[in-house]
Amino acid sequence: MSRPPGRKQENHKIHFLVCFIFDIHLFWQSRELFVLTYGALVAQLCKDYEKDEDVNTCLDRMGYGIGVRLIDDFLARSAVKKCRSYSETADTIAQIAFKMYLGVTPSVTCSSPAGNEFSLILDQNPLVDFVEELPAERASLCYCNLLCGVIRGALEMVHLAAEVTFLQDRLRGDAVTEIGITFLRKAEDRKHKRNK
Amino acid sequence: MSPRKEVPGARRAETPCAGAVPGAGRDVSSGRAVTSAPGRAGGAMAIFSVYVVNKAGGLIYQLDHYAPRADTEKTFSYPLDLVLRPHDERVVVAFGQRDGIRVGHAVLAINGAEVNGRFTADGKDVMEFLSNPANYPVSIRFGRHRLSSNEKLMLASMFHSLFAIGSQLSPEVGSSGIEMLETDTFKLHCFQTLTGIKFMVLADPRQAGIDSLLRKIYEIYSDFALKNPFYSLEMPIRCELFDQNLKLALEVAEKAGPFGPGS
C-alpha cells in the first residue's frame, strides 16, 4: 500500500466513532449492523497492520477515545451514584453498563486479596456473533480489545486508573471470555472526584 | 408558592408617565422609556442563562436565554443633570438617579448610535462629547451593562474556585460543592457531574424543576456535544444541535413554571 498507514487509521477512527456511538443506541433494532460494523473495522485493521499487537493497540486506543465520551452518556442515563469501593465499581460496570450498551451481564469475581483486581466473565459476547474462530495467522488477536479500551477510558474520566485486558478469550480457544480489570492505585479520597 | 401576577421587567424599570412635568425643564421632550423585556403576562418564570464549565474551570458554553433589560432613552439639554463618570471600559451614572435611570447604569447609545466602551460610534470620547454644549440637545440611552464574554469567562472561573472552596468548608467529609446560590433577583443552580463538568443555570427564584433541567442538560451535552466526533473534549462547544436542543429544553422547563417537579 502506498498510503501511509497512519492516515488511514485516522479515517477509520472518525468513521468508526460515528457509527459505533450511534449504533449503541439503536442496538436492539440494528444489532446486526453494529456487529457487522465492528467486524468490518477489525478486518480492515488486520489488512493495515501486520502484527497482532499493533491491531490490538489500535483497537484499545479507539476504545479509549470512545470510553472517555461514553462515560458521560452512561452517567447521564443511568444516574448512578458515586461508587465507594472498587467492587462497587466493578459491579456497576458489569450489571449496569454492560447491560445498557451490550445487553449482556457478565459475572464479577474478585481475583486478588488486595481487592483491586476483578474479572468479568462473559457468557455471551454480541460482538463475536458472526465469528467462529480467529484465522491461523491472527492467533494472538484480541478481537474485542475495543471493549478494554472503552472501560479504561471511562474509568479514567472518573479518576480511576485501571488496566483492562482480556485474560481469556473463547475465540482463541479458551473456555470462557474473561476481562480483567486491575485498579492501579488507591482512589484518592478527594471529595467530589472519587468515583465509578 | 403563589405566582405573582406581574411582569418581571416592571420591577426594575419605573416607566415615566407620559405627561409628567420634568424636574427643572432639563428634559427637552418627555422621555421614552424603552422596556425591552418581552411581554410576559402573569406568573412569568424565566431561566436567565446557562453556563457549562469544564474540569479545569474554563467556560465552554454560555447561553443567555432571557435577559430582562430595561433601557431608558431620554433627550437632554445642556447642562446634563446626571453625574457621569468613567468606570472600567464604560461610562456609568454616578449620581442623579431618576426616571428609570439608575446609579450604575451605563451609557449604551448616544443619538441612536451605540457607544463603543468609552467612545462614541465616531470615536469621540463620551465624556468630552457630553461636556460640549454644542452637541446638545442629545439623546442618550442608559441601561444595565451586559457582561462581555471575557467577563463571563472570569466569573465562571471564579465560581469554579468557589465551588471547590464550598466542599472544603464543609464540616462533613465528602461534601459536594456549592449547589445553589440565592439572591433576591435570581437563583444560581449548579450541578457537577462525576466527571467534573459543571452545569450552571441562573433562573428566577420561583422557577421550579431546575434539578431535572440540569439532568436534562447533561443528557443533551452527552448526546450532542460528546457524540459529535469533531468536538474535542474540554473545548468550547460549538455544536448547532446542542444549541437547538438546549433551547427546547429551556422552553419546556419554563412552561412548567413554579409547580414543576423538584425545585
Short mmCIF file of C-alpha atoms in Angstrom, two decimals:
data_model
loop_
_atom_site.label_atom_id
_atom_site.label_comp_id
_atom_site.label_asym_id
_atom_site.label_seq_id
_atom_site.Cartn_x
_atom_site.Cartn_y
_atom_site.Cartn_z
CA MET A 1 0.00 0.00 0.00
CA SER A 2 1.40 3.38 -0.92
CA ARG A 3 -0.70 5.38 1.51
CA PRO A 4 0.83 5.86 4.94
CA PRO A 5 -0.95 3.64 7.47
CA GLY A 6 -1.35 6.44 9.98
CA ARG A 7 -3.59 8.42 7.68
CA LYS A 8 -5.90 5.52 7.06
CA GLN A 9 -6.17 4.99 10.75
CA GLU A 10 -7.50 8.50 11.32
CA ASN A 11 -10.24 7.96 8.76
CA HIS A 12 -11.15 4.70 10.40
CA LYS A 13 -11.25 6.30 13.78
CA ILE A 14 -13.67 9.01 12.84
CA HIS A 15 -15.78 6.75 10.71
CA PHE A 16 -15.94 4.15 13.40
CA LEU A 17 -16.59 6.53 16.24
CA VAL A 18 -19.56 7.96 14.41
CA CYS A 19 -21.03 4.58 13.64
CA PHE A 20 -20.26 2.98 16.94
CA ILE A 21 -21.69 5.62 19.17
CA PHE A 22 -24.94 5.92 17.28
CA ASP A 23 -25.19 2.21 16.81
CA ILE A 24 -25.09 1.69 20.53
CA HIS A 25 -28.42 3.40 20.90
CA LEU A 26 -30.09 1.58 18.08
CA PHE A 27 -28.59 -1.60 19.38
CA TRP A 28 -31.66 -3.70 19.60
CA GLN A 29 -33.01 -2.59 16.26
CA SER A 30 -29.85 -2.75 14.28
CA ARG A 31 -27.72 -5.04 16.35
CA GLU A 32 -26.56 -6.76 13.23
CA LEU A 33 -25.41 -3.54 11.68
CA PHE A 34 -23.46 -2.78 14.82
CA VAL A 35 -21.81 -6.17 14.94
CA LEU A 36 -21.03 -6.08 11.24
CA THR A 37 -19.55 -2.61 11.53
CA TYR A 38 -17.26 -3.81 14.26
CA GLY A 39 -16.26 -6.81 12.23
CA ALA A 40 -15.51 -4.67 9.22
CA LEU A 41 -13.35 -2.45 11.36
CA VAL A 42 -11.29 -5.32 12.73
CA ALA A 43 -10.92 -6.81 9.28
CA GLN A 44 -9.67 -3.53 7.87
CA LEU A 45 -7.22 -3.08 10.71
CA CYS A 46 -5.88 -6.55 10.04
CA LYS A 47 -5.25 -5.54 6.47
CA ASP A 48 -3.49 -2.38 7.57
CA TYR A 49 -1.24 -3.84 10.24
CA GLU A 50 0.77 -6.99 10.01
CA LYS A 51 1.38 -7.60 13.66
CA ASP A 52 -1.40 -8.63 16.00
CA GLU A 53 -0.05 -6.38 18.76
CA ASP A 54 -0.46 -3.36 16.51
CA VAL A 55 -4.06 -4.22 15.80
CA ASN A 56 -4.70 -4.78 19.48
CA THR A 57 -3.11 -1.46 20.40
CA CYS A 58 -5.10 0.31 17.75
CA LEU A 59 -8.36 -1.20 18.94
CA ASP A 60 -7.51 -0.28 22.50
CA ARG A 61 -6.78 3.30 21.54
CA MET A 62 -10.03 3.64 19.64
CA GLY A 63 -11.86 2.16 22.55
CA TYR A 64 -10.25 4.69 24.83
CA GLY A 65 -11.49 7.54 22.66
CA ILE A 66 -14.98 6.10 22.81
CA GLY A 67 -14.82 5.43 26.55
CA VAL A 68 -13.94 8.99 27.52
CA ARG A 69 -17.12 10.17 25.82
CA LEU A 70 -19.37 7.26 26.64
CA ILE A 71 -18.90 7.68 30.37
CA ASP A 72 -20.93 10.89 30.43
CA ASP A 73 -23.68 9.28 28.41
CA PHE A 74 -23.70 6.39 30.85
CA LEU A 75 -23.79 8.66 33.90
CA ALA A 76 -26.48 10.87 32.40
CA ARG A 77 -28.77 7.99 31.55
CA SER A 78 -28.25 5.68 34.46
CA ALA A 79 -27.95 8.28 37.24
CA VAL A 80 -25.73 6.02 39.31
CA LYS A 81 -24.37 7.46 42.49
CA LYS A 82 -20.71 7.65 43.32
CA CYS A 83 -19.21 4.23 43.86
CA ARG A 84 -17.47 3.94 47.18
CA SER A 85 -15.28 0.94 46.51
CA TYR A 86 -13.63 -0.93 43.70
CA SER A 87 -16.03 -3.81 43.99
CA GLU A 88 -18.99 -1.47 43.68
CA THR A 89 -17.34 -0.05 40.62
CA ALA A 90 -16.81 -3.45 39.04
CA ASP A 91 -20.40 -4.39 39.82
CA THR A 92 -21.67 -1.19 38.23
CA ILE A 93 -19.67 -1.86 35.09
CA ALA A 94 -20.92 -5.41 34.80
CA GLN A 95 -24.53 -5.04 35.82
CA ILE A 96 -25.46 -1.60 34.59
CA ALA A 97 -23.04 -0.54 31.90
CA PHE A 98 -22.69 -3.82 30.03
CA LYS A 99 -26.41 -4.33 30.26
CA MET A 100 -27.12 -0.89 28.91
CA TYR A 101 -24.77 -0.99 25.98
CA LEU A 102 -24.35 -4.61 25.01
CA GLY A 103 -27.35 -6.25 26.56
CA VAL A 104 -25.34 -8.84 28.46
CA THR A 105 -24.49 -9.09 32.15
CA PRO A 106 -21.10 -10.58 32.89
CA SER A 107 -20.48 -12.07 36.30
CA VAL A 108 -17.93 -10.40 38.54
CA THR A 109 -15.33 -12.07 40.70
CA CYS A 110 -12.59 -10.51 42.75
CA SER A 111 -9.33 -12.15 41.96
CA SER A 112 -6.93 -10.64 44.41
CA PRO A 113 -6.80 -10.36 48.18
CA ALA A 114 -5.90 -6.70 47.88
CA GLY A 115 -9.31 -6.11 46.38
CA ASN A 116 -8.18 -4.26 43.32
CA GLU A 117 -8.31 -6.94 40.64
CA PHE A 118 -11.58 -8.11 39.20
CA SER A 119 -12.69 -10.42 36.45
CA LEU A 120 -15.73 -10.06 34.32
CA ILE A 121 -16.78 -13.36 32.81
CA LEU A 122 -18.86 -13.01 29.68
CA ASP A 123 -21.10 -15.89 28.70
CA GLN A 124 -22.31 -14.19 25.62
CA ASN A 125 -20.48 -11.62 23.64
CA PRO A 126 -22.61 -9.98 20.96
CA LEU A 127 -19.59 -8.65 19.12
CA VAL A 128 -18.50 -12.15 18.14
CA ASP A 129 -21.91 -13.36 16.99
CA PHE A 130 -20.71 -13.97 13.50
CA VAL A 131 -17.15 -15.02 14.25
CA GLU A 132 -16.33 -18.68 14.79
CA GLU A 133 -12.65 -18.57 15.38
CA LEU A 134 -9.65 -16.48 14.55
CA PRO A 135 -7.69 -17.26 11.40
CA ALA A 136 -4.45 -19.12 12.00
CA GLU A 137 -2.20 -16.20 11.21
CA ARG A 138 -4.03 -14.00 13.71
CA ALA A 139 -3.71 -16.23 16.69
CA SER A 140 -2.99 -13.59 19.28
CA LEU A 141 -5.50 -11.03 18.10
CA CYS A 142 -7.81 -9.71 20.80
CA TYR A 143 -10.91 -9.37 18.71
CA CYS A 144 -12.85 -7.37 21.27
CA ASN A 145 -9.99 -5.29 22.52
CA LEU A 146 -12.10 -2.22 21.84
CA LEU A 147 -14.10 -3.08 24.93
CA CYS A 148 -10.98 -2.95 27.05
CA GLY A 149 -10.20 0.49 25.77
CA VAL A 150 -13.73 1.67 26.42
CA ILE A 151 -13.64 0.52 30.02
CA ARG A 152 -10.21 2.01 30.58
CA GLY A 153 -11.19 5.37 29.08
CA ALA A 154 -14.42 5.54 31.00
CA LEU A 155 -12.73 4.77 34.33
CA GLU A 156 -10.07 7.34 33.70
CA MET A 157 -12.64 10.10 33.30
CA VAL A 158 -13.92 9.40 36.75
CA HIS A 159 -10.41 9.45 38.14
CA LEU A 160 -9.81 5.73 38.48
CA ALA A 161 -6.72 4.49 36.68
CA ALA A 162 -7.05 0.89 35.60
CA GLU A 163 -5.53 -1.71 33.35
CA VAL A 164 -8.03 -3.72 31.39
CA THR A 165 -7.12 -6.76 29.34
CA PHE A 166 -8.58 -9.94 28.03
CA LEU A 167 -7.41 -12.74 30.29
CA GLN A 168 -9.21 -15.45 28.40
CA ASP A 169 -10.93 -15.39 25.05
CA ARG A 170 -13.21 -18.02 23.56
CA LEU A 171 -12.08 -17.08 20.10
CA ARG A 172 -8.56 -18.06 20.99
CA GLY A 173 -9.63 -21.41 22.29
CA ASP A 174 -10.14 -20.69 25.99
CA ALA A 175 -13.19 -21.90 27.82
CA VAL A 176 -14.74 -18.54 28.58
CA THR A 177 -14.22 -14.91 27.74
CA GLU A 178 -12.78 -13.09 30.69
CA ILE A 179 -11.94 -9.42 31.01
CA GLY A 180 -9.57 -8.49 33.82
CA ILE A 181 -9.73 -5.04 35.41
CA THR A 182 -6.85 -4.05 37.67
CA PHE A 183 -7.28 -0.79 39.51
CA LEU A 184 -3.87 0.77 39.64
CA ARG A 185 -3.65 2.98 42.65
CA LYS A 186 -5.83 3.53 45.59
CA ALA A 187 -8.52 6.06 44.67
CA GLU A 188 -7.53 9.25 46.44
CA ASP A 189 -10.02 10.46 48.88
CA ARG A 190 -10.85 13.64 47.01
CA LYS A 191 -14.29 14.83 47.87
CA HIS A 192 -16.26 15.14 44.71
CA LYS A 193 -13.95 13.37 42.36
CA ARG A 194 -13.80 9.83 43.65
CA ASN A 195 -15.90 7.57 41.58
CA LYS A 196 -17.14 4.71 39.49
CA MET B 1 -45.88 29.49 46.50
CA SER B 2 -48.41 31.72 44.82
CA PRO B 3 -47.44 33.00 41.44
CA ARG B 4 -47.05 36.75 41.37
CA LYS B 5 -49.07 38.41 38.67
CA GLU B 6 -46.65 40.97 37.42
CA VAL B 7 -44.25 41.45 34.60
CA PRO B 8 -40.73 40.93 35.90
CA GLY B 9 -39.41 43.83 33.89
CA ALA B 10 -41.70 46.22 35.68
CA ARG B 11 -39.93 45.65 38.92
CA ARG B 12 -36.77 47.07 37.54
CA ALA B 13 -37.69 49.99 35.38
CA GLU B 14 -40.00 52.71 36.51
CA THR B 15 -41.63 53.89 33.34
CA PRO B 16 -42.00 57.65 33.40
CA CYS B 17 -45.52 58.91 32.92
CA ALA B 18 -46.12 60.49 29.58
CA GLY B 19 -47.47 63.71 30.97
CA ALA B 20 -45.11 64.19 33.89
CA VAL B 21 -43.68 67.62 34.39
CA PRO B 22 -39.95 67.17 34.28
CA GLY B 23 -37.87 68.44 37.19
CA ALA B 24 -36.25 71.64 36.13
CA GLY B 25 -37.05 71.60 32.46
CA ARG B 26 -33.91 69.65 31.72
CA ASP B 27 -35.65 67.10 29.50
CA VAL B 28 -36.37 68.58 26.16
CA SER B 29 -39.02 66.05 25.41
CA SER B 30 -40.65 63.62 27.74
CA GLY B 31 -38.56 60.58 27.81
CA ARG B 32 -39.47 57.42 26.06
CA ALA B 33 -38.82 54.51 28.31
CA VAL B 34 -37.88 51.50 26.28
CA THR B 35 -38.53 48.33 28.14
CA SER B 36 -37.02 45.63 26.06
CA ALA B 37 -38.19 42.77 28.23
CA PRO B 38 -40.51 40.63 26.13
CA GLY B 39 -44.05 40.96 27.40
CA ARG B 40 -44.85 38.05 29.65
CA ALA B 41 -48.15 38.15 31.43
CA GLY B 42 -48.87 36.81 34.90
CA GLY B 43 -46.69 34.36 36.82
CA ALA B 44 -43.93 34.54 34.26
CA MET B 45 -40.99 32.44 35.26
CA ALA B 46 -37.74 32.69 33.48
CA ILE B 47 -34.48 30.93 33.03
CA PHE B 48 -31.91 33.60 32.50
CA SER B 49 -28.82 31.81 31.39
CA VAL B 50 -26.91 28.56 31.21
CA TYR B 51 -23.18 28.11 31.75
CA VAL B 52 -21.11 24.98 31.19
CA VAL B 53 -17.70 24.83 32.84
CA ASN B 54 -15.09 22.18 32.09
CA LYS B 55 -12.89 20.33 34.55
CA ALA B 56 -10.20 22.97 34.56
CA GLY B 57 -12.63 25.77 35.33
CA GLY B 58 -12.84 27.20 31.83
CA LEU B 59 -16.17 28.28 30.43
CA ILE B 60 -17.00 26.12 27.43
CA TYR B 61 -20.55 27.18 26.78
CA GLN B 62 -22.77 30.08 27.65
CA LEU B 63 -26.31 30.92 26.66
CA ASP B 64 -28.33 34.00 27.61
CA HIS B 65 -31.86 32.83 27.27
CA TYR B 66 -33.77 35.73 28.72
CA ALA B 67 -32.24 38.95 29.88
CA PRO B 68 -34.72 41.36 31.40
CA ARG B 69 -33.47 44.65 30.12
CA ALA B 70 -34.97 47.97 30.90
CA ASP B 71 -33.22 50.54 28.81
CA THR B 72 -34.21 54.12 29.17
CA GLU B 73 -33.67 56.61 26.42
CA LYS B 74 -34.06 60.31 27.03
CA THR B 75 -33.23 63.55 25.36
CA PHE B 76 -31.26 66.04 27.37
CA SER B 77 -30.33 69.66 27.11
CA TYR B 78 -27.17 71.25 28.40
CA PRO B 79 -26.13 71.02 31.20
CA LEU B 80 -26.66 67.36 31.99
CA ASP B 81 -28.10 66.91 35.46
CA LEU B 82 -26.79 63.39 35.83
CA VAL B 83 -23.29 62.90 37.08
CA LEU B 84 -21.40 60.53 34.81
CA ARG B 85 -18.02 59.03 35.37
CA PRO B 86 -15.84 56.54 33.55
CA HIS B 87 -15.65 53.10 35.13
CA ASP B 88 -13.65 50.24 33.66
CA GLU B 89 -14.42 50.49 29.98
CA ARG B 90 -17.76 52.22 30.30
CA VAL B 91 -19.32 55.50 31.29
CA VAL B 92 -21.71 55.00 34.17
CA VAL B 93 -24.16 57.11 36.10
CA ALA B 94 -22.64 58.05 39.44
CA PHE B 95 -25.35 60.30 40.81
CA GLY B 96 -28.62 61.86 39.87
CA GLN B 97 -30.83 58.80 39.66
CA ARG B 98 -34.29 59.46 38.34
CA ASP B 99 -36.94 58.31 35.93
CA GLY B 100 -35.66 54.84 35.33
CA ILE B 101 -32.06 55.90 35.02
CA ARG B 102 -30.31 54.39 37.99
CA VAL B 103 -26.92 54.73 39.53
CA GLY B 104 -24.73 52.12 37.91
CA HIS B 105 -26.47 52.21 34.57
CA ALA B 106 -24.08 52.61 31.69
CA VAL B 107 -24.35 54.83 28.65
CA LEU B 108 -25.42 52.44 25.92
CA ALA B 109 -26.10 54.71 22.97
CA ILE B 110 -25.86 58.39 22.05
CA ASN B 111 -28.27 59.76 19.45
CA GLY B 112 -29.20 56.26 18.47
CA ALA B 113 -25.68 55.10 17.75
CA GLU B 114 -24.29 52.51 20.18
CA VAL B 115 -21.26 53.63 22.08
CA ASN B 116 -18.13 51.58 21.99
CA GLY B 117 -16.97 51.44 25.58
CA ARG B 118 -15.96 54.98 26.45
CA PHE B 119 -16.06 56.24 22.90
CA THR B 120 -18.96 57.16 20.69
CA ALA B 121 -19.55 55.42 17.41
CA ASP B 122 -17.48 58.12 15.69
CA GLY B 123 -14.56 57.61 18.02
CA LYS B 124 -15.00 60.66 20.21
CA ASP B 125 -14.65 60.33 23.96
CA VAL B 126 -18.09 60.21 25.53
CA MET B 127 -17.26 62.40 28.49
CA GLU B 128 -15.81 65.11 26.26
CA PHE B 129 -18.73 64.87 23.89
CA LEU B 130 -21.20 65.39 26.69
CA SER B 131 -19.36 68.33 28.23
CA ASN B 132 -19.54 70.30 25.00
CA PRO B 133 -22.73 72.45 24.84
CA ALA B 134 -22.61 72.48 21.07
CA ASN B 135 -23.60 68.81 20.93
CA TYR B 136 -26.87 69.31 22.76
CA PRO B 137 -29.75 68.50 22.66
CA VAL B 138 -28.59 64.91 22.76
CA SER B 139 -30.49 61.68 23.19
CA ILE B 140 -28.80 59.17 25.47
CA ARG B 141 -29.81 55.59 26.20
CA PHE B 142 -28.96 54.22 29.64
CA GLY B 143 -29.25 50.70 30.82
CA ARG B 144 -27.64 47.89 32.66
CA HIS B 145 -24.43 46.83 31.03
CA ARG B 146 -24.44 43.29 29.69
CA LEU B 147 -21.45 41.14 30.61
CA SER B 148 -18.83 40.77 27.92
CA SER B 149 -17.61 37.30 27.07
CA ASN B 150 -14.31 37.92 28.84
CA GLU B 151 -16.12 38.90 31.99
CA LYS B 152 -18.21 35.77 31.77
CA LEU B 153 -15.07 33.67 31.44
CA MET B 154 -13.60 35.26 34.54
CA LEU B 155 -16.76 34.88 36.55
CA ALA B 156 -17.09 31.24 35.55
CA SER B 157 -13.54 30.50 36.65
CA MET B 158 -14.15 32.31 39.89
CA PHE B 159 -17.25 30.27 40.53
CA HIS B 160 -15.29 27.10 39.79
CA SER B 161 -12.88 28.02 42.59
CA LEU B 162 -15.66 28.95 44.98
CA PHE B 163 -17.36 25.67 44.23
CA ALA B 164 -14.26 23.83 45.40
CA ILE B 165 -13.97 26.01 48.49
CA GLY B 166 -17.56 25.15 49.28
CA SER B 167 -16.74 21.49 49.60
CA GLN B 168 -13.70 22.22 51.71
CA LEU B 169 -15.56 24.41 54.14
CA SER B 170 -17.94 21.63 54.90
CA PRO B 171 -17.77 20.15 58.40
CA GLU B 172 -18.57 16.76 56.90
CA VAL B 173 -16.17 14.75 54.81
CA GLY B 174 -17.02 14.16 51.19
CA SER B 175 -19.39 17.03 50.79
CA SER B 176 -20.44 18.31 47.42
CA GLY B 177 -19.59 21.80 46.27
CA ILE B 178 -21.94 24.77 46.05
CA GLU B 179 -25.27 23.58 44.70
CA MET B 180 -27.27 26.75 44.89
CA LEU B 181 -26.54 30.42 45.21
CA GLU B 182 -29.52 32.59 46.02
CA THR B 183 -30.02 36.32 45.68
CA ASP B 184 -33.20 38.33 45.68
CA THR B 185 -33.35 38.51 41.91
CA PHE B 186 -32.09 35.10 40.80
CA LYS B 187 -31.01 31.66 41.92
CA LEU B 188 -27.94 30.00 40.51
CA HIS B 189 -28.17 26.21 40.46
CA CYS B 190 -25.04 24.20 39.88
CA PHE B 191 -24.69 20.52 39.10
CA GLN B 192 -21.29 18.89 38.95
CA THR B 193 -21.11 15.58 37.15
CA LEU B 194 -18.96 12.73 38.34
CA THR B 195 -16.56 13.51 35.52
CA GLY B 196 -16.03 17.06 36.73
CA ILE B 197 -18.11 19.12 34.29
CA LYS B 198 -20.34 21.74 35.87
CA PHE B 199 -23.67 22.88 34.53
CA MET B 200 -24.98 26.13 35.94
CA VAL B 201 -28.42 27.58 35.41
CA LEU B 202 -29.41 31.07 36.51
CA ALA B 203 -33.14 31.27 36.95
CA ASP B 204 -35.91 33.21 38.56
CA PRO B 205 -36.07 32.35 42.27
CA ARG B 206 -39.59 30.98 41.89
CA GLN B 207 -38.76 28.72 38.98
CA ALA B 208 -39.12 25.05 39.84
CA GLY B 209 -37.84 21.96 38.10
CA ILE B 210 -34.28 23.17 37.76
CA ASP B 211 -32.80 19.93 39.11
CA SER B 212 -34.42 17.91 36.38
CA LEU B 213 -33.47 20.59 33.88
CA LEU B 214 -29.82 20.22 34.90
CA ARG B 215 -30.01 16.46 34.39
CA LYS B 216 -31.62 17.04 31.03
CA ILE B 217 -28.86 19.44 30.03
CA TYR B 218 -26.34 16.75 30.99
CA GLU B 219 -28.09 14.33 28.66
CA ILE B 220 -28.16 16.87 25.86
CA TYR B 221 -24.44 17.51 26.41
CA SER B 222 -23.62 13.81 26.29
CA ASP B 223 -25.72 13.37 23.16
CA PHE B 224 -24.94 16.35 21.02
CA ALA B 225 -21.57 17.53 22.20
CA LEU B 226 -19.76 14.35 23.22
CA LYS B 227 -21.07 12.13 20.48
CA ASN B 228 -20.07 14.63 17.86
CA PRO B 229 -16.76 13.17 16.69
CA PHE B 230 -15.50 16.58 15.67
CA TYR B 231 -15.93 18.03 19.12
CA SER B 232 -12.77 17.88 21.25
CA LEU B 233 -13.26 17.35 24.93
CA GLU B 234 -12.89 20.34 27.22
CA MET B 235 -13.05 22.76 24.30
CA PRO B 236 -15.76 25.40 23.74
CA ILE B 237 -18.93 23.77 22.49
CA ARG B 238 -19.87 24.95 19.02
CA CYS B 239 -22.48 22.40 18.05
CA GLU B 240 -25.64 23.63 16.42
CA LEU B 241 -27.66 20.62 17.57
CA PHE B 242 -26.61 21.22 21.15
CA ASP B 243 -27.84 24.84 20.96
CA GLN B 244 -31.18 23.87 19.45
CA ASN B 245 -31.91 21.09 21.89
CA LEU B 246 -30.81 23.15 24.84
CA LYS B 247 -33.18 25.96 23.90
CA LEU B 248 -36.01 23.48 23.52
CA ALA B 249 -35.28 22.06 26.95
CA LEU B 250 -35.24 25.53 28.49
CA GLU B 251 -38.58 26.36 26.96
CA VAL B 252 -40.10 23.16 28.28
CA ALA B 253 -38.76 23.89 31.74
CA GLU B 254 -40.09 27.42 31.71
CA LYS B 255 -43.56 26.29 30.78
CA ALA B 256 -43.60 24.01 33.78
CA GLY B 257 -43.42 27.14 35.89
CA PRO B 258 -43.33 27.15 39.67
CA PHE B 259 -45.23 23.92 40.01
CA GLY B 260 -42.78 21.68 38.24
CA PRO B 261 -41.28 18.59 39.84
CA GLY B 262 -38.36 19.10 42.18
CA SER B 263 -37.04 22.53 42.80
#
